[in-house]
Short mmCIF file of C-alpha atoms and ligand atoms in Angstrom, two decimals:
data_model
loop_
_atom_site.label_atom_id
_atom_site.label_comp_id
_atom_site.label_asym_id
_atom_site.label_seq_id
_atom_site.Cartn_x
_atom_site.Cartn_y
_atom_site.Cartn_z
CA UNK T 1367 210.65 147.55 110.64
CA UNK T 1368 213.99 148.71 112.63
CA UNK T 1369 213.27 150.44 116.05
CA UNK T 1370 215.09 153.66 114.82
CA UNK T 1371 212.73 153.61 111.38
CA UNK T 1372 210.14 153.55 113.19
CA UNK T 1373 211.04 156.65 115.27
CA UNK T 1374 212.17 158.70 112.31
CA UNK T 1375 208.48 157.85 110.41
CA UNK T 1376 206.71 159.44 113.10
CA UNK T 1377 209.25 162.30 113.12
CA UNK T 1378 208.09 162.64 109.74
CA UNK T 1379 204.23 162.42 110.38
CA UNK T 1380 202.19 165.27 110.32
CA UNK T 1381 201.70 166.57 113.74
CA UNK T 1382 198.48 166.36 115.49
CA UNK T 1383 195.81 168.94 114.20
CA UNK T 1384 192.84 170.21 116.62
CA UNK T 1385 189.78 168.98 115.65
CA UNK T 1386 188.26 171.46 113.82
CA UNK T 1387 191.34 171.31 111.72
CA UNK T 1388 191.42 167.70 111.41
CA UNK T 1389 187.50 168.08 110.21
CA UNK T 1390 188.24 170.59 107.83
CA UNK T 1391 190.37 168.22 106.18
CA UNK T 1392 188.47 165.21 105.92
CA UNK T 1393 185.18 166.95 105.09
CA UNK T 1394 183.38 167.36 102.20
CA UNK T 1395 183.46 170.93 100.70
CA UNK T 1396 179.98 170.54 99.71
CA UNK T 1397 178.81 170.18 103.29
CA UNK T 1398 180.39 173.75 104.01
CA UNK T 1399 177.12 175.30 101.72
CA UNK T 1400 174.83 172.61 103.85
CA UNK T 1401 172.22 173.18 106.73
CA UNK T 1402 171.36 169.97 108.71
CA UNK T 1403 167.45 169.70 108.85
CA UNK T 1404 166.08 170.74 112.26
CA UNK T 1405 162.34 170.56 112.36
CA UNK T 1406 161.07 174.34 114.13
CA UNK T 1407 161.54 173.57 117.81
CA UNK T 1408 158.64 174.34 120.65
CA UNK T 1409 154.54 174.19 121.44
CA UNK T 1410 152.36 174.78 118.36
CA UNK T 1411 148.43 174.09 118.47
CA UNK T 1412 148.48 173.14 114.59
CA UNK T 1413 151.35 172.05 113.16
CA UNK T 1414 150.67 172.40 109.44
CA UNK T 1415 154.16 172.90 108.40
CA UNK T 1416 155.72 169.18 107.16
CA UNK T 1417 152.74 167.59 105.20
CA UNK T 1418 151.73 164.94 107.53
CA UNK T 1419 148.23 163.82 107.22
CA UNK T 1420 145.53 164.38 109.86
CA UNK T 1421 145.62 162.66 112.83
CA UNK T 1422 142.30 160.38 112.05
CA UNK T 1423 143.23 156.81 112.22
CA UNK T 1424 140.69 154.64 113.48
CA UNK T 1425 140.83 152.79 116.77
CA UNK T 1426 140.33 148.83 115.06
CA UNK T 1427 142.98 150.33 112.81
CA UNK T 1428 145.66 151.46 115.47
CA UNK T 1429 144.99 147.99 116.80
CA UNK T 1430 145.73 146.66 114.08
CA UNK T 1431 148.98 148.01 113.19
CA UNK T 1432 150.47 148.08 117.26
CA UNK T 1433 149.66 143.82 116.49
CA UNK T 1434 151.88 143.61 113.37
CA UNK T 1435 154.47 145.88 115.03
CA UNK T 1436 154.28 143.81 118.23
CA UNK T 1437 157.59 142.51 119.33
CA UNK T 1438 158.69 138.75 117.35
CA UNK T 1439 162.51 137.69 118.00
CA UNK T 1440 163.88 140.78 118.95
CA UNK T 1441 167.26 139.43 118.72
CA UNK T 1442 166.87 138.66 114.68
CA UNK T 1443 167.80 141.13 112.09
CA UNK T 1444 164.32 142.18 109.68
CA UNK T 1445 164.49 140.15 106.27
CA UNK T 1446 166.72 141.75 104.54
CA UNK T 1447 164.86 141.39 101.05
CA UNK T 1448 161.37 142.70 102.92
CA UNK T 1449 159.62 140.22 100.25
CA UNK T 1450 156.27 140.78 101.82
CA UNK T 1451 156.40 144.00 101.76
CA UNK T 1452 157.74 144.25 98.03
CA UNK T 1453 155.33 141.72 96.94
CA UNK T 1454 152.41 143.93 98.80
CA UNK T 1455 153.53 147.42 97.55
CA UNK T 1456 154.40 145.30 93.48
CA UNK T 1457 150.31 144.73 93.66
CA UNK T 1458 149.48 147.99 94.30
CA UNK T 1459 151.64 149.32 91.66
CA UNK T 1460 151.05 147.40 88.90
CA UNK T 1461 154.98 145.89 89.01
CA UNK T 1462 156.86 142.48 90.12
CA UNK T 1463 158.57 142.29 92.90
CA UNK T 1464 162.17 142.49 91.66
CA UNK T 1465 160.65 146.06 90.42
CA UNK T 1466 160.69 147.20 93.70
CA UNK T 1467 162.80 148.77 95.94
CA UNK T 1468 161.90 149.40 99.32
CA UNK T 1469 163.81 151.99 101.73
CA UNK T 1470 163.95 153.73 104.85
CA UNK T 1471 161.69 156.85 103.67
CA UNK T 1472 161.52 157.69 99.86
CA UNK T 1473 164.55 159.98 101.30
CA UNK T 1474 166.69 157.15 101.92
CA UNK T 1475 166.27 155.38 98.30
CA UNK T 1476 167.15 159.13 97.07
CA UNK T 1477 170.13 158.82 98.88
CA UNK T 1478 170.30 155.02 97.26
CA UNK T 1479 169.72 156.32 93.68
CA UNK T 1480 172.90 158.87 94.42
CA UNK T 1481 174.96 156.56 95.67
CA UNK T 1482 174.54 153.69 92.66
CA UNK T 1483 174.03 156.19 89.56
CA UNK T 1484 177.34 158.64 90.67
CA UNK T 1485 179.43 157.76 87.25
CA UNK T 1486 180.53 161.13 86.29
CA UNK T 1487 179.91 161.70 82.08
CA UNK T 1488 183.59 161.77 80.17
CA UNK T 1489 185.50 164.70 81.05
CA UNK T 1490 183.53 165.47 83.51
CA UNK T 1491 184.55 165.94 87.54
CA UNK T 1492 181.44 165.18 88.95
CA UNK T 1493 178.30 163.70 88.16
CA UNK T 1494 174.97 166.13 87.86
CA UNK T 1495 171.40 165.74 88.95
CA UNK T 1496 168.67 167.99 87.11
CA UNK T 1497 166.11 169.12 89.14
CA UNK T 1498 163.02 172.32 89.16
CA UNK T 1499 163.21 175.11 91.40
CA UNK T 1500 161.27 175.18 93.79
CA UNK T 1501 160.75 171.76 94.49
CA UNK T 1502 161.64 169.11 97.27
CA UNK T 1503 165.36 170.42 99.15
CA UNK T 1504 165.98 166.42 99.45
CA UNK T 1505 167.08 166.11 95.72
CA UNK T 1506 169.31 168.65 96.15
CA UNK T 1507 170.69 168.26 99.97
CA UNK T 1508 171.50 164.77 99.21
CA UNK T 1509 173.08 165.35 96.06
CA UNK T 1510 176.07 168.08 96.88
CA UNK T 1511 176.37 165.58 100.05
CA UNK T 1512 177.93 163.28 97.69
CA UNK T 1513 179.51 165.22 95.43
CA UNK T 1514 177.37 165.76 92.57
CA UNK T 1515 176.54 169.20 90.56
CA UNK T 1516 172.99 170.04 90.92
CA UNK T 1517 171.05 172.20 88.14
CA UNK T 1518 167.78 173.80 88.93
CA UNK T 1519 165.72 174.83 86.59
CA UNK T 1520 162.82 177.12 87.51
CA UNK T 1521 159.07 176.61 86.96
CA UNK T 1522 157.35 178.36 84.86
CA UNK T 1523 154.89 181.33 85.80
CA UNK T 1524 152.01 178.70 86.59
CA UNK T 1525 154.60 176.57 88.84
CA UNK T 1526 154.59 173.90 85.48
CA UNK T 1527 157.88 172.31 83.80
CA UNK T 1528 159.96 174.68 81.77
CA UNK T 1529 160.05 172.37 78.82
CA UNK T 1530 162.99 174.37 76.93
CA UNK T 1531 165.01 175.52 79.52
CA UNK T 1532 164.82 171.84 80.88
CA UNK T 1533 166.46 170.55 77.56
CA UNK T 1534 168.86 172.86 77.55
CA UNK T 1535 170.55 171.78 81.37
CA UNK T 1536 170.02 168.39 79.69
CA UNK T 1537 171.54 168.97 76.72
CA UNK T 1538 174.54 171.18 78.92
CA UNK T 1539 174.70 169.19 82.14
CA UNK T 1540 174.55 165.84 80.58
CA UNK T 1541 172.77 164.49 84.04
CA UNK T 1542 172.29 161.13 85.75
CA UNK T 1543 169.51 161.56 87.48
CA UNK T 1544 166.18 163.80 86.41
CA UNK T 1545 164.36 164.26 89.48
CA UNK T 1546 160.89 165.67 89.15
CA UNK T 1547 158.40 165.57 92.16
CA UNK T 1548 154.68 165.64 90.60
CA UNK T 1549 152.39 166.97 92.34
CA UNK T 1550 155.75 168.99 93.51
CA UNK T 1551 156.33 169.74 96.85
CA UNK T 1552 156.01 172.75 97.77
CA UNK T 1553 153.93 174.43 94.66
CA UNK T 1554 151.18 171.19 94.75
CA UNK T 1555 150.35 171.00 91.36
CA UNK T 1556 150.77 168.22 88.93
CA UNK T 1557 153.44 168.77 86.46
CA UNK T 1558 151.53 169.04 82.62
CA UNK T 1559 151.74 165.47 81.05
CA UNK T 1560 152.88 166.46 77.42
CA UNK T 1561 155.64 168.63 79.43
CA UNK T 1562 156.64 165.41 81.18
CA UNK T 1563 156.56 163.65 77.97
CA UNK T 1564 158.63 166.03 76.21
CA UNK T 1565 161.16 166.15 79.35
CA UNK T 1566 161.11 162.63 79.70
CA UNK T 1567 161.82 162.15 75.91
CA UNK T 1568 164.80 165.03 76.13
CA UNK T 1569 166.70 162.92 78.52
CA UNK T 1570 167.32 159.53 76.82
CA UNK T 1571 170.86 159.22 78.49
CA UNK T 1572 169.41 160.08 82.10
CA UNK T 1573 167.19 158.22 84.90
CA UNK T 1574 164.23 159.87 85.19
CA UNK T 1575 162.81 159.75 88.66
CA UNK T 1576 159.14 161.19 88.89
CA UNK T 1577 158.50 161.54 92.74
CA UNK T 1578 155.46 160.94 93.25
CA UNK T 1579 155.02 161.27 97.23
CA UNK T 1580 151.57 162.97 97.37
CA UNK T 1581 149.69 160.96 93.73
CA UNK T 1582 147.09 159.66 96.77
CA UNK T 1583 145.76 163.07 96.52
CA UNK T 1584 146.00 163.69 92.90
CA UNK T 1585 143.82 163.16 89.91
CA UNK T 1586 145.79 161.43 88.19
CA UNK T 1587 149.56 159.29 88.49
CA UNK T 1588 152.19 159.70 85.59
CA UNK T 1589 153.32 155.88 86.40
CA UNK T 1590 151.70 154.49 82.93
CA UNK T 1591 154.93 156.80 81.49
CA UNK T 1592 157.45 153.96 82.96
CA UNK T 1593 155.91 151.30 80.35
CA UNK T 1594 156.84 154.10 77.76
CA UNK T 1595 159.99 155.13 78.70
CA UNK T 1596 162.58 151.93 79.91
CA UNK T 1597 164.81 155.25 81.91
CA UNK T 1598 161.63 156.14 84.02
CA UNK T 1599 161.24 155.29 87.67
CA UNK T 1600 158.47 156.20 90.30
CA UNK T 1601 159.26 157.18 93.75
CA UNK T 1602 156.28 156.71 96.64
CA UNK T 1603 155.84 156.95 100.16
CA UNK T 1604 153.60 155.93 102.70
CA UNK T 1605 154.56 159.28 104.94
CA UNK T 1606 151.53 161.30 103.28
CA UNK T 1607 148.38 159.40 103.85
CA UNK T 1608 149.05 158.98 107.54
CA UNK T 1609 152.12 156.56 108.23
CA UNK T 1610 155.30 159.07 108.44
CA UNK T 1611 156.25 157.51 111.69
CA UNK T 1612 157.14 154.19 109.65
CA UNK T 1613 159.62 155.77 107.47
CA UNK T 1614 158.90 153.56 104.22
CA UNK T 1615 159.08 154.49 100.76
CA UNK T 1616 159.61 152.55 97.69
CA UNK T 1617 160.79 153.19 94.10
CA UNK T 1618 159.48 150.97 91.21
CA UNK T 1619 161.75 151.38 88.16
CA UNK T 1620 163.32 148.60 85.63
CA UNK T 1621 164.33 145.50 87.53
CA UNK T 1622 167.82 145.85 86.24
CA UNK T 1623 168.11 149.25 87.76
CA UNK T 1624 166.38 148.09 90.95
CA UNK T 1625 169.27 144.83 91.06
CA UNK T 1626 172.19 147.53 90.78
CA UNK T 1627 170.95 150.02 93.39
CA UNK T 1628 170.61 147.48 95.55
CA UNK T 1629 174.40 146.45 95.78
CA UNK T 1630 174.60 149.81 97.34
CA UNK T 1631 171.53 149.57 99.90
CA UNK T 1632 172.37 148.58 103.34
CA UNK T 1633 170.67 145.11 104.10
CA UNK T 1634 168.74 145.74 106.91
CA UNK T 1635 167.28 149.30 106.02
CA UNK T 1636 163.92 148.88 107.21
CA UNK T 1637 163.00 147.81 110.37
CA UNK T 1638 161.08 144.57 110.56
CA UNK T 1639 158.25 146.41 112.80
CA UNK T 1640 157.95 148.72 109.84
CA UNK T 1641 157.88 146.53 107.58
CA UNK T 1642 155.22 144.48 109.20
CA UNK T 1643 152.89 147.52 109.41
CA UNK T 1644 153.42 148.96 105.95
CA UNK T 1645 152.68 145.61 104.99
CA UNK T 1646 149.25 145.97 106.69
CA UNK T 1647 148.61 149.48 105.35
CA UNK T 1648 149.02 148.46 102.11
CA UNK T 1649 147.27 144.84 102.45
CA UNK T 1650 143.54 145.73 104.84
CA UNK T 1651 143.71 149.37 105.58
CA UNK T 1652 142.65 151.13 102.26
CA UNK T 1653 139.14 152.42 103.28
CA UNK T 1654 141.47 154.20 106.09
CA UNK T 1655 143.70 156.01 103.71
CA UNK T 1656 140.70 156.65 101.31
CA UNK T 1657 139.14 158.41 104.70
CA UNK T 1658 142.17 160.39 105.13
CA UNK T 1659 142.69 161.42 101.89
CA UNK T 1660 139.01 162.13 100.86
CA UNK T 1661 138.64 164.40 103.76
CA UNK T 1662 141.83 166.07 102.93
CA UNK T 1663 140.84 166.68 99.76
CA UNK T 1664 137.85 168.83 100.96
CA UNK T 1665 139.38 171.02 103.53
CA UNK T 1666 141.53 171.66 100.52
CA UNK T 1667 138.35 173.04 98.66
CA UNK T 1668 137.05 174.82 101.72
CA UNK T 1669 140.63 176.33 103.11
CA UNK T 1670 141.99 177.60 99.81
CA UNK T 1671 138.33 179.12 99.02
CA UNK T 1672 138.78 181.06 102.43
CA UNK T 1673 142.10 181.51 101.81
CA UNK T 1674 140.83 183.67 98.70
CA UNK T 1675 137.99 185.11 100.53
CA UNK T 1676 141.07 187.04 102.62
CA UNK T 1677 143.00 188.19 99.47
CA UNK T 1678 145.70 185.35 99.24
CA UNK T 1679 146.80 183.72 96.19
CA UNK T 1680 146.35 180.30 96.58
CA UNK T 1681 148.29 177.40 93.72
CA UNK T 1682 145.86 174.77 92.45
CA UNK T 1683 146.74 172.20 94.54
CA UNK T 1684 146.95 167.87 94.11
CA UNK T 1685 148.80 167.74 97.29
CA UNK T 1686 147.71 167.65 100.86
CA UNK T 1687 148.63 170.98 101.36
CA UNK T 1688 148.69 174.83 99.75
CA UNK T 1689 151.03 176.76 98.09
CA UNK T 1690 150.12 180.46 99.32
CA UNK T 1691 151.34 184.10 98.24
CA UNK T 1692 150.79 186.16 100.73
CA UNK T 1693 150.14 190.18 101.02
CA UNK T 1694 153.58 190.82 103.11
CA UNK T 1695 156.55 189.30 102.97
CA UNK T 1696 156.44 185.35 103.88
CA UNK T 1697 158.66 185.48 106.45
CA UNK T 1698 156.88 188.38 108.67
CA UNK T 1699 153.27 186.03 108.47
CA UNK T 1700 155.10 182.89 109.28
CA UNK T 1701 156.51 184.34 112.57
CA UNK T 1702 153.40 186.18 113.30
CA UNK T 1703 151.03 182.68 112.84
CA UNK T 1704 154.31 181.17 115.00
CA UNK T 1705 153.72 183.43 117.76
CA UNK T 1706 150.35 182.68 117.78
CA UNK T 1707 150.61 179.32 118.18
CA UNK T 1708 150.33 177.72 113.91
CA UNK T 1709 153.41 176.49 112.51
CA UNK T 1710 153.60 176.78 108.46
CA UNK T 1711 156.51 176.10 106.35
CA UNK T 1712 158.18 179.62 104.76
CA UNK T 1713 160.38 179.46 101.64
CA UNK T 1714 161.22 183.43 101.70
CA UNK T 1715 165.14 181.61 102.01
CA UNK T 1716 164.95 181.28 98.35
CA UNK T 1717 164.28 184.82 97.79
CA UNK T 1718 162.68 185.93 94.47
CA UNK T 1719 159.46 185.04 93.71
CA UNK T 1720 159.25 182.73 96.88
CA UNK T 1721 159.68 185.65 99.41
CA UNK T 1722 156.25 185.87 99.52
CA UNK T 1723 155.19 182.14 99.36
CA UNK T 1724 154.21 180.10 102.34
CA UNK T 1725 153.12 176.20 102.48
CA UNK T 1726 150.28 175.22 104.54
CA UNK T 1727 149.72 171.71 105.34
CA UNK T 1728 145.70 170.65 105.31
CA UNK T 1729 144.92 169.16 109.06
CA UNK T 1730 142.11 168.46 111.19
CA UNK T 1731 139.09 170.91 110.88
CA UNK T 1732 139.88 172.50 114.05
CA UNK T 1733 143.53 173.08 112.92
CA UNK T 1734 142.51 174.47 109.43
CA UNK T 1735 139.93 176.79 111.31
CA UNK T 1736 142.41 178.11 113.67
CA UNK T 1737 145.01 178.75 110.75
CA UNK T 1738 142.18 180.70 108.74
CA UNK T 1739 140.94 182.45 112.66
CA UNK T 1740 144.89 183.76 112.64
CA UNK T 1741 145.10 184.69 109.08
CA UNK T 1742 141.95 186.98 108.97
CA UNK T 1743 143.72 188.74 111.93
CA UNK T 1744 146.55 189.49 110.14
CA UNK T 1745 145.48 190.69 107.33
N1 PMP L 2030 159.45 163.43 98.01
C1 PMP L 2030 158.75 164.54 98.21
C2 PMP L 2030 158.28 165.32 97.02
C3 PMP L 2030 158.46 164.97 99.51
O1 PMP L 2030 157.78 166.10 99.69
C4 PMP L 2030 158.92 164.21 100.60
C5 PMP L 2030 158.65 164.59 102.04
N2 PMP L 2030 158.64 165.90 102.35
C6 PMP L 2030 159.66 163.06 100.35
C7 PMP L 2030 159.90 162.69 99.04
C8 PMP L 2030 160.23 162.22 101.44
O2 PMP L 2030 159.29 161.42 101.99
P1 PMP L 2030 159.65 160.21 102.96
O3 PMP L 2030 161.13 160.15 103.12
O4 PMP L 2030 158.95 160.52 104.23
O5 PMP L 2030 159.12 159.00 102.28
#
């Protein structure tokens, strides 16, 4: 290019915006309607508000895991396949290990499953994701962040599926994706297994993904459904029963789907130290989670019984935590219980029938105790 057409291109250019210009133009428009997550800052004596488990691990078993995690050639990048870890979490499930796929938190294979089944239907703009309201903000978050349309379709009265209005944002939204947590997050209950049927069976065209991060504390696991339906996957997670800090979660769907999500997963997604303890969790430490989650499963007895004993509404719960109505408005308890120290999660955001809804996570006796000492004082 000639000296003098070069001058007159950039004569031509644009000329420089200010950032926030610049941004505006590049960005997403979806993102404008998004909140980035930020965990409640500052000093709480129970934090029951993101459904970790109890902090119970035994000492031979933090041993244990700090020797898998211990430092072997830094320098190399983790196997890229994590084949141990596939072929440990494919025994557990019941699947082979070209069923599995493995990913930085269930939250990142979310984001993996958006990113692979994005094909938007004929004549459409943008592909759709069905989902229930309320369940896990993930699903949706993740979805407008790349583009897609998101239905919600609300529970029913007893926090089950909505089996007709379900087939009718099928039938109208023509989705991709079907996500359904069961238990759900935040309402705890497991979703009816003729309505999952019958939901399952209404969306022939779609991926069904039943999340299934809290089945550990659940009476029973809707996985047997895959074998039924080929467009079923299952979505798990180590994060409930005590192992958040490794960030691993797995889906187990059809290996073809599994091959084609993983062109769009970045190699390395889990870090070899993580993948060397879930490895262990899943492999020797069994009779731990069975600890954690037996124990969880009776301070859920005993706190929503108390819980009752004050006048609350409490959600049968399969979940390791409790879906609450409370006698004021949500958001005035969960400051007061703030202020004094127990942090709960608060959904009055959504407005509605949620206005007066908190979500307690179940935690060590002493924790439970001193969110039941704080709610008797407030009532
Ligand atoms: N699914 C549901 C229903 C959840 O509640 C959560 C965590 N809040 C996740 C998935 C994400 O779990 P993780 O990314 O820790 O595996």
């Amino acid at each position: 290019m000639r000296r003098d057409d070069t001058a007159r291109l950039l004569d031509e250019a644009t000329p420089p915006q200010d950032g926030a210009a610049l941004l505006a133009a590049l960005l997403r428009p979806e993102l404008a309607e998004l909140r980035a997550y930020v965990p409640e800052a500052g000093r709480f004596d129970a934090r029951l508000d993101a459904n970790e488990a109890p902090d119970m691990l035994s000492q031979a078993a933090q041993r244990r895991l700090a020797e898998a995690m211990a430092p072997r050639g830094w320098q190399r990048y983790p196997d890229a396949r994590a084949l141990e870890l596939r072929a440990a979490i494919a025994e557990r499930c019941g699947a082979t290990v070209d069923e599995v796929l493995v990913g930085c938190g269930s939250d990142d294979v979310i984001t993996l499953l958006l990113a692979a089944l994005g094909r938007p239907r004929e004549g459409a703009a943008a592909a759709t994701i069905v989902t229930t309201s309320p369940s896990f903000v993930m699903y949706r978050t993740s979805a407008r962040a790349r583009g897609f349309e998101v239905i919600e379709v609300p529970l029913d009265e007893d926090w089950d599926l909505d089996v007709a209005a379900l087939r009718r944002a099928i039938a109208v939204g023509r989705p991709n994706i079907v996500f359904i947590a069961t238990p759900n997050n935040p309402t705890g209950g497991v979703m009816s297994e003729a309505r999952l049927d019958a939901v399952i069976a209404a969306a022939p065209n779609a991926l069904v993904v039943l999340d299934e991060a809290y089945v550990d504390y659940a009476p029973r696991s809707a996985i047997a459904l895959r074998r039924r339906y080929p467009n079923v996957a299952v979505l798990r997670t180590l994060s409930k029963v005590g192992f958040a800090a490794l960030r691993v979660g797995w889906l187990i769907g059809s290996a073809a789907l599994v091959r084609e999500v993983d062109k769009a997963r970045p190699p390395f997604n889990l870090p070899a130290p993580s993948q060397r303890a879930a490895t262990v969790v899943l492999r020797e430490l069994g009779e731990e989670v069975a600890r954690v989650v037996d124990f969880v499963a009776g301070e859920r007895t005993r706190v929503a019984a108390e819980l009752v004993a004050l006048g609350l509404d409490v959600a049968p719960s399969a979940a390791n935590f409790l879906w609450v109505g409370t006698w004021r408005p949500a958001a005035e308890v969960h400051r007061a219980l703030a202020d004094r120290g127990v942090l709960v999660r608060s959904f009055h955001a959504g407005g509605g029938r949620l206005a007066n809804r908190l979500r307690i996570s179940l935690g060590l006796r002493a924790e439970n105790d001193r969110l039941l000492a704080e709610m008797a004082r407030l009532r």
